[in-house]
Coordinates of C-alpha atoms and ligand atoms in Angstrom, one line a residue:
Chain A
X214 CA 34.2 196.0 -86.4
X215 CA 35.8 194.5 -83.2
X216 CA 38.1 196.4 -81.2
X217 CA 41.3 194.7 -81.9
X218 CA 40.8 194.5 -86.1
X219 CA 40.1 198.4 -85.5
X220 CA 43.6 198.5 -83.4
X221 CA 45.6 196.7 -86.1
X222 CA 44.0 199.1 -89.0
X223 CA 44.1 202.2 -87.3
X224 CA 47.6 203.5 -88.3
X225 CA 46.6 202.9 -92.2
X226 CA 43.6 204.4 -91.9
X227 CA 46.0 207.7 -89.3
X228 CA 48.6 207.3 -92.5
X229 CA 46.2 207.7 -95.3
X230 CA 43.6 210.5 -93.2
X231 CA 46.8 212.2 -93.6
X232 CA 48.0 212.3 -96.8
X233 CA 44.7 213.1 -97.7
X234 CA 44.7 216.2 -95.8
X235 CA 47.7 217.1 -97.1
X236 CA 46.3 216.3 -100.9
X237 CA 44.1 218.5 -100.2
X238 CA 45.6 221.0 -98.9
X239 CA 48.0 221.1 -101.5
X240 CA 45.0 221.6 -104.2
X241 CA 43.3 223.6 -102.4
X242 CA 45.2 226.1 -101.9
X243 CA 47.6 225.3 -104.6
X244 CA 51.0 225.3 -103.2
X245 CA 53.8 225.1 -105.5
X246 CA 55.2 222.1 -106.0
X247 CA 58.6 223.2 -105.6
X248 CA 57.2 224.0 -102.2
X249 CA 55.0 221.2 -101.0
X250 CA 54.9 218.8 -103.5
X251 CA 51.1 216.9 -103.0
X252 CA 51.7 212.9 -102.3
X253 CA 50.4 211.7 -105.8
X254 CA 52.5 214.1 -107.0
X255 CA 55.4 212.3 -104.6
X256 CA 53.7 208.9 -105.2
X257 CA 54.7 209.2 -109.3
X258 CA 57.9 210.6 -108.6
X259 CA 59.0 207.8 -106.4
X260 CA 57.7 205.2 -109.1
X261 CA 59.3 207.0 -112.2
X262 CA 62.6 207.5 -110.2
X263 CA 61.6 203.8 -108.8
X264 CA 65.5 202.1 -110.3
X265 CA 67.9 205.1 -108.6
X266 CA 65.7 204.8 -104.8
X267 CA 65.9 201.4 -104.9
X268 CA 70.1 200.7 -105.5
X269 CA 70.4 204.4 -103.0
X270 CA 67.9 202.9 -100.0
X271 CA 69.8 199.5 -99.7
X272 CA 73.0 201.7 -99.7
X273 CA 72.0 204.0 -97.1
X274 CA 70.4 200.4 -95.3
X275 CA 73.2 198.1 -95.7
X276 CA 74.9 201.7 -94.0
X277 CA 73.1 202.1 -91.1
X278 CA 72.8 198.5 -89.7
X279 CA 76.8 198.0 -90.2
X280 CA 76.8 201.1 -87.7
X281 CA 73.9 199.5 -86.2
X282 CA 75.7 197.2 -85.3
X283 CA 78.6 198.2 -84.5
X284 CA 77.1 200.3 -82.1
X285 CA 74.9 197.2 -80.3
X286 CA 78.4 195.6 -79.6
X287 CA 79.9 199.1 -78.9
X288 CA 76.7 199.8 -76.4
X289 CA 76.6 195.9 -74.5
X290 CA 80.1 195.5 -73.6
X291 CA 79.4 199.2 -73.0
X292 CA 76.4 199.1 -70.4
X293 CA 78.0 195.8 -69.6
X294 CA 81.4 197.4 -68.3
X295 CA 79.0 200.7 -66.9
X296 CA 76.1 198.6 -65.0
X297 CA 78.7 196.3 -63.8
X298 CA 80.8 198.5 -62.2
X299 CA 80.5 201.7 -60.1
X300 CA 84.1 202.6 -60.4
X301 CA 83.9 202.5 -64.1
X302 CA 80.1 204.5 -64.0
X303 CA 81.4 207.1 -62.4
X304 CA 84.4 207.4 -64.1
X305 CA 82.7 207.0 -67.5
X306 CA 79.4 208.6 -67.4
X307 CA 80.2 212.4 -67.7
X308 CA 82.0 211.6 -71.0
X309 CA 78.5 209.4 -72.2
X310 CA 76.5 212.7 -71.5
X311 CA 79.1 214.6 -73.0
X312 CA 80.2 213.2 -76.4
X313 CA 76.1 212.1 -76.1
X314 CA 75.2 216.5 -76.8
X315 CA 77.5 216.8 -79.5
X316 CA 75.5 217.1 -82.5
X317 CA 76.3 214.6 -84.3
X318 CA 75.9 216.5 -87.6
X319 CA 79.4 218.6 -87.0
X320 CA 81.8 215.3 -86.4
X321 CA 80.9 214.5 -89.7
X322 CA 83.1 217.0 -91.8
X323 CA 86.2 215.5 -88.6
X324 CA 85.4 211.9 -89.8
X325 CA 85.6 213.1 -93.4
X326 CA 89.3 214.2 -92.9
X327 CA 89.9 210.9 -91.4
X328 CA 88.4 208.6 -93.6
X329 CA 87.9 210.8 -96.9
X330 CA 84.2 211.0 -98.0
X331 CA 82.0 208.1 -98.4
X332 CA 80.7 205.2 -96.3
X333 CA 83.1 205.0 -93.5
X334 CA 82.2 208.4 -92.5
X335 CA 78.0 207.3 -92.9
X336 CA 78.6 203.7 -90.7
X337 CA 80.7 206.1 -88.1
X338 CA 77.9 208.1 -87.4
X339 CA 75.0 205.7 -87.3
X340 CA 77.2 203.9 -84.4
X341 CA 77.7 207.0 -82.6
X342 CA 74.4 207.6 -82.8
X343 CA 72.6 204.9 -81.6
X344 CA 75.2 203.2 -80.2
X345 CA 74.0 205.8 -76.5
X346 CA 70.5 204.3 -75.6
X347 CA 72.2 200.9 -76.3
X348 CA 74.4 201.7 -73.2
X349 CA 72.2 203.2 -71.1
X350 CA 69.4 200.5 -71.5
X351 CA 71.9 198.4 -70.9
X352 CA 73.7 199.2 -67.5
X353 CA 70.3 200.3 -66.5
X354 CA 69.2 196.6 -66.6
X355 CA 72.1 195.9 -64.8
X356 CA 72.6 198.1 -62.0
X357 CA 68.3 197.3 -61.0
X358 CA 69.5 194.4 -59.1
X359 CA 67.1 194.0 -55.7
X360 CA 69.6 194.1 -53.4
X361 CA 68.1 191.4 -51.5
X362 CA 68.2 188.9 -54.3
X363 CA 71.8 190.4 -54.4
X364 CA 72.4 189.0 -50.5
X365 CA 70.7 185.5 -51.0
X366 CA 73.5 184.6 -54.3
X367 CA 76.3 186.4 -52.1
X368 CA 75.7 184.3 -49.0
X369 CA 76.1 181.5 -51.1
X370 CA 79.4 182.5 -52.4
X371 CA 78.8 184.3 -55.9
X372 CA 81.2 185.9 -57.3
X373 CA 80.6 189.7 -59.3
X374 CA 80.8 187.3 -62.4
X375 CA 78.5 184.6 -61.3
X376 CA 75.7 187.4 -60.4
X377 CA 76.7 189.3 -64.2
X378 CA 75.7 185.7 -65.9
X379 CA 73.4 185.1 -64.0
X380 CA 71.4 187.4 -63.5
X381 CA 72.0 190.7 -64.3
X382 CA 72.5 189.9 -68.0
X383 CA 69.1 187.9 -68.2
X384 CA 67.7 191.2 -66.6
X385 CA 69.1 193.5 -68.3
X386 CA 67.5 191.8 -72.2
X387 CA 64.1 193.6 -72.0
X388 CA 65.8 197.0 -71.6
X389 CA 68.1 195.5 -74.6
X390 CA 65.9 194.5 -76.3
X391 CA 63.7 197.3 -76.1
X392 CA 66.7 200.4 -76.5
X393 CA 67.6 198.4 -80.1
X394 CA 64.0 199.6 -81.7
X395 CA 64.7 202.4 -80.7
X396 CA 69.1 203.4 -81.4
X397 CA 68.2 201.4 -85.4
X398 CA 65.7 204.4 -85.9
X399 CA 69.0 206.6 -84.7
X400 CA 71.3 204.8 -86.8
X401 CA 68.8 205.7 -90.3
X402 CA 69.1 209.5 -88.9
X403 CA 73.2 209.4 -88.4
X404 CA 73.9 207.9 -91.8
X405 CA 71.3 210.4 -93.1
X406 CA 72.9 213.1 -92.0
X407 CA 76.4 211.8 -93.1
X408 CA 75.7 211.0 -96.9
X409 CA 74.0 214.6 -97.4
X410 CA 77.1 215.9 -96.0
X411 CA 79.5 214.0 -97.7
X412 CA 78.3 210.6 -99.8
X413 CA 78.6 209.8 -103.1
X414 CA 75.8 207.9 -102.4
X415 CA 73.0 206.8 -100.6
X416 CA 69.3 208.5 -99.7
X417 CA 70.7 211.2 -98.1
X418 CA 73.6 212.3 -100.7
X419 CA 69.9 211.2 -103.3
X420 CA 68.1 213.6 -101.8
X421 CA 71.0 216.1 -101.4
X422 CA 71.3 216.3 -104.7
X423 CA 67.4 216.0 -106.0
X424 CA 67.3 220.3 -103.5
X425 CA 70.2 221.6 -105.3
X426 CA 68.2 220.9 -108.7
X427 CA 65.3 222.4 -106.4
X428 CA 63.7 218.9 -107.7
X429 CA 62.3 218.7 -104.2
X430 CA 58.7 216.2 -105.4
X431 CA 62.0 212.9 -105.3
X432 CA 63.4 214.9 -102.2
X433 CA 59.9 213.8 -100.8
X434 CA 59.9 210.4 -102.5
X435 CA 63.7 209.9 -100.7
X436 CA 61.6 211.6 -97.2
X437 CA 59.2 209.1 -97.5
X438 CA 60.9 206.1 -97.5
X439 CA 63.5 207.3 -95.6
X440 CA 60.2 207.3 -93.3
X441 CA 59.2 203.6 -94.3
X442 CA 62.7 202.4 -93.4
X443 CA 62.4 203.4 -90.2
X444 CA 59.3 201.9 -89.5
X445 CA 59.9 198.1 -90.3
X446 CA 62.6 198.1 -89.1
X447 CA 61.7 199.4 -85.8
X448 CA 58.5 197.0 -86.1
X449 CA 61.3 194.2 -86.9
X450 CA 63.0 194.7 -83.9
X451 CA 59.6 195.1 -81.4
X452 CA 59.3 191.7 -82.6
X453 CA 62.0 190.4 -81.5
X454 CA 61.8 192.0 -78.5
X455 CA 58.2 190.3 -78.0
X456 CA 59.6 187.1 -78.6
X457 CA 62.7 187.3 -76.8
X458 CA 61.3 188.5 -73.6
X459 CA 58.1 187.7 -73.2
X460 CA 58.8 187.2 -69.2
X461 CA 59.0 190.5 -68.6
X462 CA 55.7 191.7 -70.3
X463 CA 54.2 188.2 -69.3
X464 CA 52.1 188.0 -71.7
X465 CA 53.8 185.8 -74.8
X466 CA 54.0 182.7 -72.3
X467 CA 50.7 180.9 -72.4
X468 CA 50.2 178.5 -69.2
X469 CA 51.9 175.8 -69.6
X470 CA 49.2 173.4 -69.6
Chain B
X142 CA 68.4 173.1 -23.2
X143 CA 71.6 174.0 -21.9
X144 CA 74.5 176.2 -24.2
X145 CA 77.1 173.6 -25.8
X146 CA 80.6 174.7 -25.8
X147 CA 81.0 175.4 -29.1
X148 CA 77.9 177.4 -30.7
X149 CA 77.4 177.9 -34.3
X150 CA 77.1 181.2 -34.6
X151 CA 78.5 183.5 -32.3
X152 CA 78.2 187.4 -32.0
X153 CA 80.4 189.0 -29.1
X154 CA 79.6 193.2 -28.3
X155 CA 79.2 194.1 -31.7
X156 CA 78.2 197.5 -33.3
X157 CA 77.5 198.4 -36.7
X158 CA 77.3 202.3 -37.4
X159 CA 76.3 202.4 -41.7
X160 CA 77.5 205.3 -44.4
X161 CA 75.7 208.4 -43.5
X162 CA 76.6 208.0 -39.1
X163 CA 73.1 205.9 -37.9
X164 CA 74.2 203.3 -35.9
X165 CA 72.3 200.0 -36.2
X166 CA 73.1 197.9 -33.9
X167 CA 75.7 198.0 -30.8
X168 CA 76.8 196.2 -27.5
X169 CA 74.9 193.8 -29.4
X170 CA 76.3 189.7 -27.8
X171 CA 74.2 186.2 -28.9
X172 CA 74.9 182.9 -29.6
X173 CA 73.1 180.2 -31.7
X174 CA 73.7 176.2 -30.4
X175 CA 74.7 174.0 -33.6
X176 CA 71.2 172.7 -34.6
X177 CA 69.6 175.0 -32.7
X178 CA 66.5 177.2 -34.0
X179 CA 66.7 181.0 -32.9
X180 CA 64.0 183.9 -33.5
X181 CA 64.9 187.2 -33.0
X182 CA 62.0 189.6 -31.9
X183 CA 62.1 193.7 -31.4
X184 CA 60.6 196.3 -32.7
X185 CA 60.9 198.4 -36.3
X186 CA 64.2 199.1 -37.3
X187 CA 66.0 197.9 -34.5
X188 CA 68.8 195.9 -36.6
X189 CA 67.0 192.9 -37.4
X190 CA 67.9 192.5 -40.6
X191 CA 71.4 194.2 -40.1
X192 CA 72.1 191.2 -37.9
X193 CA 71.2 189.0 -40.5
X194 CA 74.0 190.5 -42.5
X195 CA 76.2 191.2 -40.1
X196 CA 76.0 186.8 -39.2
X197 CA 76.3 186.1 -43.0
X198 CA 79.4 188.4 -43.7
X199 CA 76.9 190.6 -46.0
X200 CA 78.1 193.7 -43.3
X201 CA 81.1 193.9 -41.4
X202 CA 80.9 195.3 -37.9
X203 CA 82.2 198.0 -36.9
X204 CA 83.6 197.2 -33.7
X205 CA 83.1 193.2 -31.4
X206 CA 83.6 190.0 -33.3
X207 CA 81.1 187.9 -35.0
X208 CA 81.9 183.8 -35.8
X209 CA 80.0 181.1 -37.2
X210 CA 81.0 177.7 -37.5
X211 CA 84.4 178.0 -35.9
X212 CA 85.6 180.9 -38.0
X213 CA 85.4 184.7 -37.5
X214 CA 83.4 186.1 -40.7
X215 CA 85.6 187.8 -42.8
X216 CA 83.3 188.0 -45.7
X217 CA 80.1 186.6 -47.5
X218 CA 80.3 182.8 -45.7
X219 CA 79.0 180.7 -48.8
X220 CA 77.3 178.4 -46.5
X221 CA 73.7 179.8 -45.7
X222 CA 70.8 180.1 -47.4
X223 CA 68.1 183.1 -47.2
X224 CA 64.8 183.8 -47.9
X225 CA 63.3 187.7 -47.8
X226 CA 59.8 188.8 -47.1
X227 CA 59.5 189.6 -51.0
X228 CA 60.9 186.4 -52.9
X229 CA 63.0 187.1 -55.2
X230 CA 63.3 184.7 -57.6
X231 CA 64.3 185.0 -61.6
X232 CA 61.4 185.7 -63.7
X233 CA 62.9 184.1 -66.8
X234 CA 63.8 180.5 -65.1
X235 CA 60.5 178.5 -64.5
X236 CA 60.0 177.5 -60.9
X237 CA 62.4 174.6 -60.8
X238 CA 65.1 176.2 -62.6
X239 CA 64.6 179.1 -59.7
X240 CA 65.8 176.7 -57.4
X241 CA 69.1 174.5 -59.4
X242 CA 70.7 178.4 -59.0
X243 CA 72.1 177.6 -55.3
X244 CA 73.2 174.3 -57.0
X245 CA 74.8 176.4 -59.7
X246 CA 77.1 178.2 -57.4
X247 CA 78.1 176.6 -54.3
X248 CA 80.5 173.6 -54.7
X249 CA 81.0 171.1 -55.7
X250 CA 77.4 171.2 -56.7
X251 CA 78.5 173.6 -59.5
X252 CA 80.8 171.2 -60.3
X253 CA 78.2 168.0 -60.4
X254 CA 74.7 169.3 -61.9
X255 CA 75.2 169.2 -65.6
X256 CA 76.7 165.6 -65.3
X257 CA 73.6 164.9 -62.1
X258 CA 71.1 166.9 -63.4
X259 CA 68.7 164.5 -63.4
X260 CA 69.6 163.6 -59.5
X261 CA 69.9 167.7 -59.2
X262 CA 66.5 167.5 -60.3
X263 CA 64.3 164.9 -58.4
X264 CA 65.9 166.5 -55.1
X265 CA 64.0 169.6 -56.4
X266 CA 60.9 168.0 -57.5
X267 CA 60.9 166.7 -54.0
X268 CA 61.3 169.6 -52.0
X269 CA 58.9 171.4 -53.9
X270 CA 56.2 168.3 -53.1
X271 CA 57.0 169.0 -49.2
X272 CA 56.0 173.0 -49.2
X273 CA 53.2 170.8 -51.6
X274 CA 54.0 172.8 -54.7
X275 CA 54.3 169.5 -56.5
X276 CA 54.5 169.5 -60.1
X277 CA 54.5 173.0 -60.1
X278 CA 58.3 173.2 -61.6
X279 CA 58.1 173.9 -64.5
X280 CA 55.7 177.3 -64.3
X281 CA 57.2 180.6 -63.7
X282 CA 57.3 182.5 -60.8
X283 CA 55.0 185.0 -61.6
X284 CA 52.2 182.2 -62.1
X285 CA 52.2 181.2 -59.0
X286 CA 50.6 182.9 -56.3
X287 CA 52.3 185.4 -53.9
X288 CA 52.2 182.3 -51.1
X289 CA 53.7 179.4 -53.5
X290 CA 56.0 182.2 -54.5
X291 CA 57.4 182.4 -50.8
X292 CA 56.8 178.6 -50.4
X293 CA 59.6 178.0 -53.5
X294 CA 61.5 180.7 -52.1
X295 CA 62.2 179.2 -49.5
X296 CA 62.6 175.7 -51.6
X297 CA 64.9 177.3 -52.7
X298 CA 67.0 178.4 -49.1
X299 CA 67.3 174.7 -48.8
X300 CA 68.1 173.1 -51.9
X301 CA 72.0 172.7 -51.4
X302 CA 70.6 172.0 -47.7
X303 CA 73.0 175.0 -45.7
X304 CA 74.3 174.7 -42.4
X305 CA 72.9 178.3 -41.7
X306 CA 69.7 178.9 -42.2
X307 CA 68.2 182.7 -42.4
X308 CA 65.4 183.8 -42.6
X309 CA 64.1 187.2 -42.9
X310 CA 60.2 187.8 -42.2
X311 CA 60.0 185.3 -45.2
X312 CA 55.8 185.0 -43.9
X313 CA 55.4 188.2 -43.5
X314 CA 53.3 189.5 -46.5
X315 CA 51.2 186.1 -46.3
X316 CA 47.9 185.7 -44.6
X317 CA 47.7 183.9 -41.6
X318 CA 46.6 180.4 -42.6
X319 CA 49.0 180.1 -45.3
X320 CA 51.5 181.3 -42.5
X321 CA 50.5 178.3 -39.7
X322 CA 50.3 176.3 -42.2
X323 CA 54.6 177.1 -43.4
X324 CA 55.0 176.9 -39.8
X325 CA 54.6 173.2 -39.6
X326 CA 56.8 172.3 -43.3
X327 CA 59.4 174.7 -41.9
X328 CA 59.7 172.7 -38.6
X329 CA 59.5 169.3 -40.4
X330 CA 62.5 170.0 -43.1
X331 CA 64.1 171.4 -39.9
X332 CA 63.3 168.5 -37.2
X333 CA 64.7 166.0 -40.4
X334 CA 67.8 167.9 -40.9
X335 CA 68.5 170.3 -38.0
X336 CA 70.7 172.8 -39.4
X337 CA 70.5 176.4 -37.6
X338 CA 68.3 178.6 -37.7
X339 CA 68.3 182.1 -37.4
X340 CA 64.4 183.4 -37.8
X341 CA 63.6 187.5 -38.1
X342 CA 60.4 187.6 -37.3
X343 CA 57.3 190.3 -36.5
X344 CA 54.9 187.9 -35.4
X345 CA 55.5 186.8 -31.6
X346 CA 53.3 183.3 -32.0
X347 CA 55.1 182.7 -35.4
X348 CA 58.9 183.4 -32.8
X349 CA 57.1 180.8 -29.9
X350 CA 56.2 178.1 -32.8
X351 CA 59.2 177.8 -34.3
X352 CA 62.0 178.8 -32.0
X353 CA 64.2 177.1 -29.7
X354 CA 65.3 180.1 -28.3
X355 CA 64.1 184.6 -28.6
X356 CA 65.9 186.6 -28.5
X357 CA 64.0 190.2 -28.0
X358 CA 66.5 193.6 -29.3
X359 CA 66.0 197.7 -27.7
X360 CA 65.7 199.7 -29.6
X361 CA 67.8 200.7 -32.3
X362 CA 70.7 200.9 -32.0
X363 CA 69.7 197.1 -31.2
X364 CA 71.3 194.9 -28.6
X365 CA 69.6 191.7 -26.2
X366 CA 67.0 192.9 -24.0
X367 CA 66.0 189.8 -23.1
X368 CA 66.2 185.8 -23.6
X369 CA 63.6 183.2 -23.4
X370 CA 64.1 179.6 -24.0
X371 CA 61.4 177.8 -25.3
X372 CA 61.0 174.4 -24.6
X373 CA 57.7 173.3 -25.9
X374 CA 58.1 169.9 -27.0
X375 CA 57.8 169.2 -30.5
X376 CA 56.2 168.7 -33.6
X377 CA 54.8 171.7 -32.5
X378 CA 51.2 171.8 -33.8
X379 CA 48.6 175.1 -34.4
X380 CA 46.5 172.9 -31.2
X381 CA 49.9 174.3 -29.3
X382 CA 50.1 177.6 -29.8
X383 CA 46.5 177.8 -27.7
X384 CA 48.3 176.0 -25.0
X385 CA 48.7 178.6 -21.8
X386 CA 52.3 177.6 -22.1
X387 CA 52.5 179.5 -25.6
X388 CA 50.6 182.5 -24.1
X389 CA 52.5 183.1 -21.7
X390 CA 55.7 183.4 -23.7
X391 CA 54.2 185.9 -26.6
X392 CA 52.5 187.5 -23.5
X393 CA 55.6 188.4 -22.2
X394 CA 57.2 188.4 -25.4
X395 CA 55.5 191.1 -25.9
X396 CA 55.4 193.1 -22.5
X397 CA 59.1 192.9 -23.5
X398 CA 58.7 195.0 -26.8
X399 CA 56.7 196.9 -25.8
X400 CA 58.5 198.7 -23.3
X401 CA 61.8 198.8 -25.3
X402 CA 59.7 200.7 -27.5
X403 CA 58.3 203.2 -24.5
X404 CA 62.4 203.0 -23.6
X405 CA 63.1 204.6 -26.3
X406 CA 59.9 206.9 -27.0
X407 CA 61.8 208.3 -23.4
X408 CA 65.0 209.0 -24.4
X409 CA 64.2 210.5 -27.4
X410 CA 62.3 212.8 -25.1
X411 CA 65.7 214.2 -23.4
X412 CA 67.1 213.8 -25.5
X413 CA 64.7 216.8 -28.0
Ligands
LIG1691 N1 72.5 200.8 -45.9 C1 71.5 201.3 -44.7 N2 72.5 202.2 -44.8 C2 71.9 203.6 -44.1 N3 71.2 203.1 -42.4 C3 70.5 201.9 -42.7 C4 70.8 201.0 -44.1 N4 70.2 199.6 -43.2 C5 69.6 200.0 -42.3 N5 69.9 201.0 -41.9 C6 69.6 201.7 -41.0 O1 69.7 201.0 -39.4 C7 69.0 200.5 -38.8 C8 69.0 199.1 -39.0 O2 67.9 199.4 -40.2 P1 67.4 197.1 -39.9 O3 66.7 197.4 -41.2 O4 68.3 196.9 -39.4 O5 66.5 197.6 -38.7 P2 64.9 196.7 -39.1 O6 65.0 195.9 -37.7 O7 65.2 195.4 -39.4 O8 63.8 196.7 -39.3 P3 62.0 195.8 -39.5 O9 61.4 195.1 -38.5 O10 61.2 197.2 -40.4 O11 63.0 195.1 -41.2 C9 67.6 201.6 -39.4 O12 68.0 202.7 -38.7 C10 68.0 202.1 -40.4 O13 67.7 202.8 -41.3
LIG1692 MG1 64.3 194.1 -41.7

């Protein structure tokens, strides 16, 4: 088998292998279902609850994407401000670090008081948890301008705005797209956290209900669905990244002739 | 060559202390006539790049005055073309689009670029051909060799036909053959356009080949300790570099610089 094919199939081997070890361990050690259900049981449960799982996943997905969309807009604006202005950088950076250190699960109850139980706290939690890497990456991209290039442009009479538009933003694009794939998985974490604490819809809510009924296989079915959605979104944005910023990795653009 | 009445670039007893207390240049006085090509040589760290920043207005002097084109320099110049040892082309733009970058910034080109794009592209392609990069416009910089990138960087500094060209070791990273080839190219363009040029270099042969006048700086804090008028006829060629007159000039420069360096060592010994 060729190296490339092997590399492409490897993730599937690993996943299948993982499930097999898990299956064998559960059967061999006769682990009770309410502690750790075997993959076959989880699979059965997933099929049995396919309807509700689907509905709740779609809800979680939309919530996540809504929060993520706000995070992209907010993160880019914040990153631009921090990266382009040393004054804003020095003023905001400690505040941002502090904000990022707060466990978002602790904020959810506050959001519930403000907005009530439902989708809004989940969207906001997804936003809060995922805007930070976007902002930091955009700011980094802007701040890593070569001093010599800046000299060239300024001696031509370029304004700060010119430099931002012609050099800063294009340069920060690879950083931006790299942050998107990380941020979207974080957004899932945020929305599911909020759903388990304060929602009556979504995969997090479904799992909380299941676990209160000791329906552990359904909890695991939910976990697998979340993981699957996370993987799909990650690779979706990784593909977007590859398409948009080929010049940064120098492989997506074949020679012109 | 007689210094004319009004120099294009004039530094008068300029000093500059960087934040942190490094006195980079002190009592630096020199002038470059309009259309003259000057070279600046000196020991490493003596303030040559600082001089470039002072002339282009990217750094403000702590003392003394800088005058360019009859005006006291108070901010970045807006008329200069610059190139460095590092080509700093934008990797997401093609070579041609990299060349057009200054035109997107400098007036009046900025206003006209959209309407007269074809004419400007023409101009850029002609310039590329001049430096031996004909047909490389659509390539991205990372598809070019280091020497080709440096040629493109030189084109970018020249595309808006600046009255002042500032070069800080532009050929420092190139092999000897490419370097000598680019001396000839640069001399050609200069003889045709007669802009004022200031070239910082470590290569004394490069200085003598290209310049009308060479300034030798002392060790830090830099000031001019010797000035040479290079009266060799133009266009100079590689053969010129093998003439006795050329050799003597290079030799004299070398002596000056080693003297500047030993002087610095002595002052350091006395200080410690
Ligand atoms: N931004 C800066 N901040 C503080 N000190 C600086 C800065 N830039 C340069 N210096 C100091 O000023 C002195 C002169 O620097 P400069 O870059 O002008 O030297 P140079 O002659 O160009 O050296 P080289 O030949 O190695 O390029 C050096 O001692 C350097 O450490
Ligand atoms: Mg230097």
